[in-house]
Every structure is written in structure tokens, then in C-alpha cells.
Coordinates of C-alpha atoms in Angstrom, one line a residue:
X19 CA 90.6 78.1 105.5
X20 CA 93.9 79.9 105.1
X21 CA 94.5 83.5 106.1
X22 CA 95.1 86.3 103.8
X23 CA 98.2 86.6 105.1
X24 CA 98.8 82.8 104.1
X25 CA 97.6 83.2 101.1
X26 CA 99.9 86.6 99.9
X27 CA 103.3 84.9 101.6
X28 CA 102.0 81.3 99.2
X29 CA 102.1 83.0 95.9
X30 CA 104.9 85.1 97.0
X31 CA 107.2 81.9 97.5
X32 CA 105.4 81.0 94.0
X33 CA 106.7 83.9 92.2
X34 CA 110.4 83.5 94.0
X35 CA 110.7 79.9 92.7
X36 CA 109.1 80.6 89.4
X37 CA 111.9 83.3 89.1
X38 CA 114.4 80.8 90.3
X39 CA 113.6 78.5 87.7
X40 CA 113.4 81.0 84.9
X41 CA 116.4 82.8 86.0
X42 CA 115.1 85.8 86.4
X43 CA 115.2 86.2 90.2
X44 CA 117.2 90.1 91.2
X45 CA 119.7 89.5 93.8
X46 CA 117.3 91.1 96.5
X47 CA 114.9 87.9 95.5
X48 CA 117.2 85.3 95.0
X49 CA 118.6 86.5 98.6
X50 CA 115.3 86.2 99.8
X51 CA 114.3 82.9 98.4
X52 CA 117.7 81.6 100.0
X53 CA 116.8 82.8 103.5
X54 CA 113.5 81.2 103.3
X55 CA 115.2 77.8 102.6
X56 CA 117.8 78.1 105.0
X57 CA 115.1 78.9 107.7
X58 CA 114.1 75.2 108.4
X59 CA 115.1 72.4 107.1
X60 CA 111.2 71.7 106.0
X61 CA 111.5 74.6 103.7
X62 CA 114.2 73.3 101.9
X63 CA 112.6 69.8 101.4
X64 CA 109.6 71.2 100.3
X65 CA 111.7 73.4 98.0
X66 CA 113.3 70.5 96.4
X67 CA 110.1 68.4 96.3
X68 CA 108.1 71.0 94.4
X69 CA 111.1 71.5 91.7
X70 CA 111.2 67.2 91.2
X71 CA 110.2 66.5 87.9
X72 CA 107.1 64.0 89.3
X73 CA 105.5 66.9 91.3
X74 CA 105.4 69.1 88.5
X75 CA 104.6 66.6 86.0
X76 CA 101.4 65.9 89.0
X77 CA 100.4 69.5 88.8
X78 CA 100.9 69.9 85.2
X79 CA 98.1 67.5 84.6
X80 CA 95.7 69.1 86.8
X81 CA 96.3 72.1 85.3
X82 CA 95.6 70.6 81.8
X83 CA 92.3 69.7 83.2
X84 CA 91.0 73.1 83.2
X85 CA 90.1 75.9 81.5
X86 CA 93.2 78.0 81.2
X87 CA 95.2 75.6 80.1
X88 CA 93.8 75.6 76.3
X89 CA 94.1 79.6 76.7
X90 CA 97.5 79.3 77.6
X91 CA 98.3 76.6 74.7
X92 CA 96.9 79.1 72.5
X93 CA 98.8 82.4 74.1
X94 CA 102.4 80.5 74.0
X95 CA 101.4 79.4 70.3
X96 CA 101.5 83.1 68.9
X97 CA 103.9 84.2 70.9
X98 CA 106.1 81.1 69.2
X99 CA 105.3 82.5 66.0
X100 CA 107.4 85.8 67.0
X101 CA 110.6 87.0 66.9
X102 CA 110.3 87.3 70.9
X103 CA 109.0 84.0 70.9
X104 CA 111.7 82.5 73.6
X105 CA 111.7 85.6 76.0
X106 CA 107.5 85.7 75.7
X107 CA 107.2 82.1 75.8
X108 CA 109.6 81.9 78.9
X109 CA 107.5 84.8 80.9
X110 CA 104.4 83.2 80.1
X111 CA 106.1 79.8 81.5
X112 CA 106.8 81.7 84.2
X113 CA 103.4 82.7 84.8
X114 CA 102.2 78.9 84.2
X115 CA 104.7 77.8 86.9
X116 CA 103.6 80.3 89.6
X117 CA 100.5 78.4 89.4
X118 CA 101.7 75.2 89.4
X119 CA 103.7 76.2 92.5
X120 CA 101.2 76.8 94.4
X121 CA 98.7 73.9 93.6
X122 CA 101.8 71.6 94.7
X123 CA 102.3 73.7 98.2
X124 CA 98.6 73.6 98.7
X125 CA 98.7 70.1 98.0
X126 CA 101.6 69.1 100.0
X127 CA 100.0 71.2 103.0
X128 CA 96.6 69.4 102.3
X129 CA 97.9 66.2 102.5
X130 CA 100.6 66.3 105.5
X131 CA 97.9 68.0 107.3
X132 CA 101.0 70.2 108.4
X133 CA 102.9 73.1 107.4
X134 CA 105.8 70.6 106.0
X135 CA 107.4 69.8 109.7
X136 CA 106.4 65.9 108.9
X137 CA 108.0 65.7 105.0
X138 CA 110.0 62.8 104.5
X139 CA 113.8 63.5 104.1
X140 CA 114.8 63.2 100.0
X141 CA 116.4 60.0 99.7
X142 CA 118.7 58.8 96.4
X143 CA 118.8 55.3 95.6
X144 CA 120.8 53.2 93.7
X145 CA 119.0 51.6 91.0
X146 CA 118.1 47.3 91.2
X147 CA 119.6 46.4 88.5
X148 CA 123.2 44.5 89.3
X149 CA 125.3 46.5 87.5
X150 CA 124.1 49.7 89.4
X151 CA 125.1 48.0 92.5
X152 CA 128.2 49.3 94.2
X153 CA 131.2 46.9 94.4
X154 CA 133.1 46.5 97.2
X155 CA 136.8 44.9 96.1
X156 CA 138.0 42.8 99.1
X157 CA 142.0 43.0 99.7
X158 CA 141.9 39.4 98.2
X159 CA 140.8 41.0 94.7
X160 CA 137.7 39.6 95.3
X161 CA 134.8 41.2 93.6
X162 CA 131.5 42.0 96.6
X163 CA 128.8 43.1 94.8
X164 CA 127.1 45.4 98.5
X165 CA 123.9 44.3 99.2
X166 CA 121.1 46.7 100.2
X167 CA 121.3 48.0 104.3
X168 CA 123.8 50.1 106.3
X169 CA 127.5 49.0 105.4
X170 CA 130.0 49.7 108.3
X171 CA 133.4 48.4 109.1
X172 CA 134.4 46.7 112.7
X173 CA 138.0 46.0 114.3
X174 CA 137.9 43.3 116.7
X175 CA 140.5 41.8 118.1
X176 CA 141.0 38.9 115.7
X177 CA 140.6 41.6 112.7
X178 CA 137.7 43.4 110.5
X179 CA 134.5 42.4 110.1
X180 CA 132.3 43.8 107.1
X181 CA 128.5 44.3 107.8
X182 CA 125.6 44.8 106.2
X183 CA 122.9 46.4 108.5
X184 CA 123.5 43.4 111.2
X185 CA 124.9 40.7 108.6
X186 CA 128.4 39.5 108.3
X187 CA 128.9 39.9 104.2
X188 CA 133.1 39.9 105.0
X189 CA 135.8 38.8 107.2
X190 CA 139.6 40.3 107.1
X191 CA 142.2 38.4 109.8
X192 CA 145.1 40.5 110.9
X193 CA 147.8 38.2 109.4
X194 CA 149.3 41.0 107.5
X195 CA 153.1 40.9 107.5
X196 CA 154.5 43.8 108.9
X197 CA 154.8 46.9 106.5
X198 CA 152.5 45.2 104.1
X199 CA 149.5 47.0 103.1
X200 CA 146.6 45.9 102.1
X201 CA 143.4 47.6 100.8
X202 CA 139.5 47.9 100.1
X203 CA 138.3 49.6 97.2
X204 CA 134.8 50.6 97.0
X205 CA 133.5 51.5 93.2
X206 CA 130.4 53.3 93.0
X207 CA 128.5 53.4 89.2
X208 CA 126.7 55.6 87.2
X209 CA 123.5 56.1 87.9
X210 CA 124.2 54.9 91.6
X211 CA 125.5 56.7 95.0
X212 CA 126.1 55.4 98.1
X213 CA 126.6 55.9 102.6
X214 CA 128.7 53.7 104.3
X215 CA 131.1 54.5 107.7
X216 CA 134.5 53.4 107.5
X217 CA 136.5 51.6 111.2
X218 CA 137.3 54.6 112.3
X219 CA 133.8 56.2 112.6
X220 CA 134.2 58.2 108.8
X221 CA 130.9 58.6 107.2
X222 CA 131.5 58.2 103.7
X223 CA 128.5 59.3 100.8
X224 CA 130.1 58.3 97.3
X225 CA 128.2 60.0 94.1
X226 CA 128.3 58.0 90.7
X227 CA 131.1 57.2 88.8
X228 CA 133.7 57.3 91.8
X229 CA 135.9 54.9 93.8
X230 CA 137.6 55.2 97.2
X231 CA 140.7 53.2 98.0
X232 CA 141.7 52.7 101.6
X233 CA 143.2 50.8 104.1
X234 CA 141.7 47.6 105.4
X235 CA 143.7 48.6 109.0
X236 CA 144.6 52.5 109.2
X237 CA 148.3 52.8 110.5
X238 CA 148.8 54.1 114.4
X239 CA 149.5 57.8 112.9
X240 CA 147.4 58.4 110.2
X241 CA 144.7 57.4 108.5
X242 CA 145.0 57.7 104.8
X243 CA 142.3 57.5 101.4
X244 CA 142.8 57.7 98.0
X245 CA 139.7 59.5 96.2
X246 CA 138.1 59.4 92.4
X247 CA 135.1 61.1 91.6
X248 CA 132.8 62.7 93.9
X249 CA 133.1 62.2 97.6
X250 CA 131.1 63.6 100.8
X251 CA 133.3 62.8 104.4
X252 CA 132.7 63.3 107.7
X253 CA 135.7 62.4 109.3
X254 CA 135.5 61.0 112.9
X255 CA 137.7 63.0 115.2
X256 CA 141.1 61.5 116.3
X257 CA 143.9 63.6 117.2
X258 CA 146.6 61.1 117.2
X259 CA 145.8 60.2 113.1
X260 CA 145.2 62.9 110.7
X261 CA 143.1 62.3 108.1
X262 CA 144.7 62.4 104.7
X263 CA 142.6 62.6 101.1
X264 CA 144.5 62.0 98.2
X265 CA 143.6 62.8 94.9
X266 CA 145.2 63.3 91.3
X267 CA 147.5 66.1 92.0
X268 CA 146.3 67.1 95.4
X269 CA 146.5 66.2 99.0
X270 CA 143.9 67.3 101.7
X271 CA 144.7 67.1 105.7
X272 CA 142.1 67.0 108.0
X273 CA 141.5 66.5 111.9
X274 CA 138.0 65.9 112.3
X275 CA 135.6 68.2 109.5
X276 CA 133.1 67.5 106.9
X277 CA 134.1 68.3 103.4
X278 CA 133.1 67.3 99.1
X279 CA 135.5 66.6 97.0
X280 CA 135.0 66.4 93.5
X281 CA 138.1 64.9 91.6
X282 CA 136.8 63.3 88.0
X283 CA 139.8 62.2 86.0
X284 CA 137.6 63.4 83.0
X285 CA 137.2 66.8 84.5
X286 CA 139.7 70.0 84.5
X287 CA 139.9 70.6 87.9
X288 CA 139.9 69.3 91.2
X289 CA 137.0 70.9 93.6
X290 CA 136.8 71.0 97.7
X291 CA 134.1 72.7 98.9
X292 CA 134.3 72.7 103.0
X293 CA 130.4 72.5 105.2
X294 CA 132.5 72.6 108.7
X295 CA 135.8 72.6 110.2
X296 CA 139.3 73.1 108.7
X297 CA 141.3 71.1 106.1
X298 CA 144.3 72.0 104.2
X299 CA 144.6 71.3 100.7
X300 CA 148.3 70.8 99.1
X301 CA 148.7 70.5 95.6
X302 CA 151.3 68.6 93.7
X303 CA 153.7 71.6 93.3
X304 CA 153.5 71.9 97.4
X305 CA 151.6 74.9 97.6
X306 CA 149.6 74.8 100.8
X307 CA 145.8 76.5 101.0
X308 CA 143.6 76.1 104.1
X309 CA 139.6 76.5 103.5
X310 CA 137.0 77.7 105.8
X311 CA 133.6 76.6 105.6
X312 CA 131.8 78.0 102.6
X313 CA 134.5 78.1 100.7
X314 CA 135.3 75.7 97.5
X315 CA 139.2 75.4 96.3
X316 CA 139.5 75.1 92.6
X317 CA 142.7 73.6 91.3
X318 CA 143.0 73.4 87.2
X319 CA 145.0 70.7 86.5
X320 CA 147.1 71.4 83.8
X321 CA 147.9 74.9 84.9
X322 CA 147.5 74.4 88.5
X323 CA 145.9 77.3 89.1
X324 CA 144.3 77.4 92.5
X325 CA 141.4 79.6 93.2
X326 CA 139.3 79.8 96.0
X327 CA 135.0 81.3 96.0
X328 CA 132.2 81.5 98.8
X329 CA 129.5 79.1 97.5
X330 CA 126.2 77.9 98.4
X331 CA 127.2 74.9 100.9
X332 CA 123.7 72.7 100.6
X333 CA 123.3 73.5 96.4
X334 CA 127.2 71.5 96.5
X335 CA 125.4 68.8 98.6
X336 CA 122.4 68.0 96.9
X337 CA 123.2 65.2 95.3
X338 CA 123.5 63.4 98.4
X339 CA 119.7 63.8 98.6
X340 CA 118.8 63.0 95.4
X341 CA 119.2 66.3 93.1
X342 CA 121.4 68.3 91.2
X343 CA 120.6 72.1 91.7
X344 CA 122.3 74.2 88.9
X345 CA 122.1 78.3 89.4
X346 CA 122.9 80.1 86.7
X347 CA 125.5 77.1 85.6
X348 CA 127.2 76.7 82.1
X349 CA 125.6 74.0 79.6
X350 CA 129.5 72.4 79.8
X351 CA 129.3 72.0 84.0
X352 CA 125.4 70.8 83.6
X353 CA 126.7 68.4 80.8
X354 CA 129.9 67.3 83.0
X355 CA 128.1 67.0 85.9
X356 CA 125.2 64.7 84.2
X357 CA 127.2 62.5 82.3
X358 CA 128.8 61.2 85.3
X359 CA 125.4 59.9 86.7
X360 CA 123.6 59.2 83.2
X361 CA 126.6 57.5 81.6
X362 CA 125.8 59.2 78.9
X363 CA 128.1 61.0 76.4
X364 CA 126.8 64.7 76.6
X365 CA 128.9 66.6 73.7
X366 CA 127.8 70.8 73.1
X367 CA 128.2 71.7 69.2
X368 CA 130.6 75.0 70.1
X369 CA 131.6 77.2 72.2
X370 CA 128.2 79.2 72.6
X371 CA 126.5 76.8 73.2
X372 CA 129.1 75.6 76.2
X373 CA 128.8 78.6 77.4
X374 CA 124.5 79.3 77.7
X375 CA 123.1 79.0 81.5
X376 CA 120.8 76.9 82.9
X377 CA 119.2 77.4 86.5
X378 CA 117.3 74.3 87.8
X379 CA 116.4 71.9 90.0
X380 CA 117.8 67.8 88.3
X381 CA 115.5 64.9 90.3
X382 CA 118.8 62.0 89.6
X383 CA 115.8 59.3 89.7
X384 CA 114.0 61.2 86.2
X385 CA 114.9 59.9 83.3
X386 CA 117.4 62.0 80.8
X387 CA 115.0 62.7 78.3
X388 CA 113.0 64.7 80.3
X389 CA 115.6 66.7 81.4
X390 CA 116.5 67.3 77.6
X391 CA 112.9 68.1 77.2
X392 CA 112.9 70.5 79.7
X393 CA 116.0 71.9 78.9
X394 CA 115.2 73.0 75.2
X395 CA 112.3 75.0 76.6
X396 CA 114.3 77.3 78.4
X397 CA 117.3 77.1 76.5
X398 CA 117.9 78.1 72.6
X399 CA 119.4 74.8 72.1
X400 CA 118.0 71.4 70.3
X401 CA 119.2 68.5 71.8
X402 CA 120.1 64.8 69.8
X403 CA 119.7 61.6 71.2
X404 CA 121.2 58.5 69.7
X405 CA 121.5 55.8 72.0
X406 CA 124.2 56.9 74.6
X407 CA 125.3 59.9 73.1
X408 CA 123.7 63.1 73.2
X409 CA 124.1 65.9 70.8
X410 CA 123.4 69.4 72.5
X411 CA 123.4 72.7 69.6
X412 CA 121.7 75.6 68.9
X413 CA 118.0 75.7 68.0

């Protein structure tokens, strides 16, 4: 049986996370709540497990198969009727969720036979279907489409070799004339993201909806990309060849580091968000800025306007396992942000509702109309689907 004192600190993780998803968390909590994830890496799984849309979907229906749940129906029925009705029917959400919080802990404990050391790391997949596949363009022009395994890049003596966990998918002979270059280009789609390591030792993790063009041999004094979309490197350490990122209307040099960059050609601006080591960003009218970790550079394109803000390191990364966390976030950066992995076109009807927050935790394997769903019960917005496109305006 669990202590009392397991018991008080259960419920009290309940309440935090309830209050994280109904954004009502004071900064003493929310500061709180962030410690407890950042204290082991078990926390934070479980924190992103129990905010997936299939383990409260699990709990939901055992708590439908009580009692209180018709109570509840009936409680968040009046309140509807109100003119409160949003702000009652939120707390009383709030109140449902606590509950559902800690049935899931319980149950993960219960069935890990552990305190969460054992939880399986989140991972995000790319969909079977062909056309969610990504597509590796050989220098030829020829079309790859990457089978499932690890993907790494080998120099040998005789050239490159392309592999797929131990199978040779591609071959690339050094009979390039000299000065001649030559180039991969890896396209990631919607809907799909993607880890491969690059000749020099690179780790690459590609989000949807981007593509990375590089060299199929980097030259003897640099080693030089050119970035779309949303990209996650850690770049092996070499000395004698900076690392160079380029992307529409900016320029990012690096030694050895691990760094996002976010660089839609849809978007407004151009984000670099640094986890470790330095890197320099340049933009296009040569001003230089160098980032420290924690910090995210935001360059608006058409003004270029560089700013620079401390941010939450792992909530950037999320999406390379498997979720999109959104604190406090405008309806117009959930939308952007969603329509690149969707596909979908997400368009707000005004500015108010552009500019209404949402704070929660996006599993990229659930289906959109369940975020939708869940979005118009926490938001004062309706939202309109008609194939592809998706009408967001005020309830």
C-alpha cells in the first residue's frame, strides 16, 4: 500500500498538471511542476504519457464507469446553461482531470511495478503509408523513397555508401570533377519526422514538412547545409570544418553544439533555439548574434528584426519525441505549428481569435479531430472541418 506521504505528493502532481492543462497554474506552481519534470528524465515521460490523448481517453472511460461520472454530466450541464458557463465548466474540468491524473499515475505505477525508472522512451513514427515516407533525392536526381531502420552515411575510400541499419540502399563514387558539387536532398512530409547521421558523425532529426540539402562529400574546410522547415542537429566536432546552416535569410556557424531551427517558408520568422554549445547566427543584412543555451533567436523576415528570449529547451524539443507542448501559446502559433504536420489548412476567423491561448500537451500520432474537439472545450472557439481545411472562429 502507498504511504500517506505518497499519496498527498500523487494528487499534488494531479492538481499541478490539471492546472497546467487548464492554464491556470501561478508562477510559484508552474515553477514547481517544471522542477519536478526536469528532476529525472522518468518524470518527464510520465508527464508526457499522462497528457497523450490515448491515456486520457483510457482513464476517461473508467471514470465513465462509475458513479460520479453521471453527477458530473449533470453539474457541467447547469453550469452550461450560465452565463459563467466556460469559466465553471473549465474548473469543474479541472476537477475531473485531477482525477483522471491520478488513476493514470496509479496505473502506470501498478503496471511497471516501478516508480516510472522502466517507461519506454516516447517515440514518433512516420506513418506506413508511401507517401509519408521520407525521400532521399540521390545527386543523380533519383528519387529513394528511405526504408524503415537507422540511415547513416559512410566515406570509404572508393566513395559513399548509403545504409539502412546494415543494408546498402545507395552507392556515390568519387568521380566528381574538381569544383563540381554535387548534393543529397532529404524531404521529410507531413505527418512524418525523421533521425539519420550524416559522414561526418551529424545527427540529424527532421520534423514534417522540411528538407535538408547537403553535400554528398563536405569540402576539406567546411562543412556546409542548406535547411527548410524544422531541424534538430547535433553537429559532430571537427575543428578544421565549421559547420555552416543556411537558411532563407540567415546563416548559422557552428563548431560542434546541438541546436533547432525552425525556418518554414510559410512562416514570419526564422527561429534558433540553442540546448548546448555556441553558434552564431548572421542574418542577411550581416548582423552577427551569438546564442547561449536556452536562448531562442527570432528573426522576422520582412523587417529583420532580431530578438532574442530564455525558453524552455525540452518544450522546443518535443516533437522529436512525439508531441507538441504549447504553454500559454497563441491559436495562430498552435495553428502554424499543426498545419505543418497535419497538412491541413488551419485558417482563424480574425484577429481575436489569432490571438486566444491554448496550453496543452499535442500526441502527433492522434488524429486532428480530436484535438479540435479538445480544443473547443477549453477555448471560446467552434471549429469547421471540411475536408482539408479547417475553419477556427468564435463560439
Amino acid at each position: 500500500m502507498p504511504s500517506r506521504k505518497n499519496h498527498h505528493e500523487l494528487f499534488r502532481l494531479s492538481a499541478l498538471i490539471a492546472g497546467f492543462l487548464s492554464e491556470s497554474l501561478s508562477e510559484q506552481e508552474e515553477q514547481e511542476l517544471q522542477s519536478w519534470i526536469a528532476e529525472q528524465e522518468n518524470h518527464r515521460i510520465l508527464f508526457e504519457k499522462i497528457c497523450a490523448e490515448e491515456t486520457m481517453k483510457e482513464q476517461l472511460d473508467r471514470y465513465r464507469s462509475g458513479n460520479a461520472y453521471p453527477a458530473f454530466l449533470r453539474f457541467a450541464e447547469k453550469r452550461k446553461q450560465r452565463a459563467l458557463r466556460r469559466r465553471l465548466y473549465r474548473w469543474s474540468a479541472c476537477a475531473a482531470v485531477a482525477l483522471l491524473l491520478g488513476g493514470a499515475w496509479w496505473q502506470w505505477q501498478t503496471v511497471t511495478g516501478t516508480e516510472g525508472n522502466d517507461l519506454p522512451l516516447a517515440q514518433s513514427t512516420a506513418a506506413e503509408e508511401p507517401d509519408r515516407r521520407p525521400v532521399l533525392v540521390l545527386a543523380t536526381g533519383e528519387r529513394l523513397v528511405v526504408p524503415e531502420g537507422r540511415l547513416a552515411f559512410e566515406e570509404t575510400a572508393e566513395g559513399q555508401r548509403v545504409m539502412s541499419d546494415n543494408e546498402l540502399i545507395a552507392t556515390h563514387k568519387n568521380d566528381t570533377q574538381e569544383g563540381e558539387n554535387e548534393y543529397y536532398t532529404m524531404e521529410v512530409p507531413p505527418k512524418c519526422d525523421f533521425h539519420f547521421v550524416m559522414s561526418d558523425g551529424t545527427k540529424v532529426w527532421m520534423n514534417a514538412a522540411s528538407t535538408m540539402r547537403y553535400p554528398v562529400k563536405f569540402a576539406a574546410d567546411a562543412r556546409r547545409v542548406y535547411a527548410e522547415g524544422e531541424i534538430y542537429l547535433e553537429v559532430a566536432k571537427d575543428a578544421r570544418r565549421p559547420f555552416y546552416v543556411e537558411l532563407e535569410g540567415m546563416e548559422i556557424a557552428v563548431l560542434g553544439t546541438s541546436f533547432n531551427v525552425r525556418a518554414y517558408r510559410q512562416e514570419q520568422e526564422i527561429q534558433v533555439t540553442l540546448a548546448e554549445g555556441k553558434v552564431a547566427a548572421r542574418t542577411a543584412q550581416g548582423k552577427a548574434h551569438a546564442l547561449t543555451p536556452g536562448n531562442r533567436l527570432s528573426l522576422a523576415k520582412h523587417s529583420g528584426e532580431v530578438s532574442v528570449e530564455a525558453v524552455e529547451v525540452e518544450d522546443v524539443l518535443a516533437w522529436k519525441r512525439g508531441f507538441y507542448i504549447f504553454k500559454k501559446s497563441t491559436l495562430k502559433e498552435v495553428a502554424s505549428t499543426l498545419k505543418h504536420w497535419y497538412n491541413a489548412d488551419i485558417r482563424l476567423a480574425g484577429e481575436q481569435v489569432a490571438r486566444q491561448t491554448y496550453t496543452g500537451v499535442v500526441n502527433k500520432e492522434e488524429p486532428l479531430d480530436t484535438f479540435l474537439k479538445r480544443l473547443e472545450e477549453v477555448s471560446e472557439v467552434r471549429c469547421e472541418q471540411q475536408g482539408n481545411l479547417i475553419i477556427i472562429q468564435e463560439s
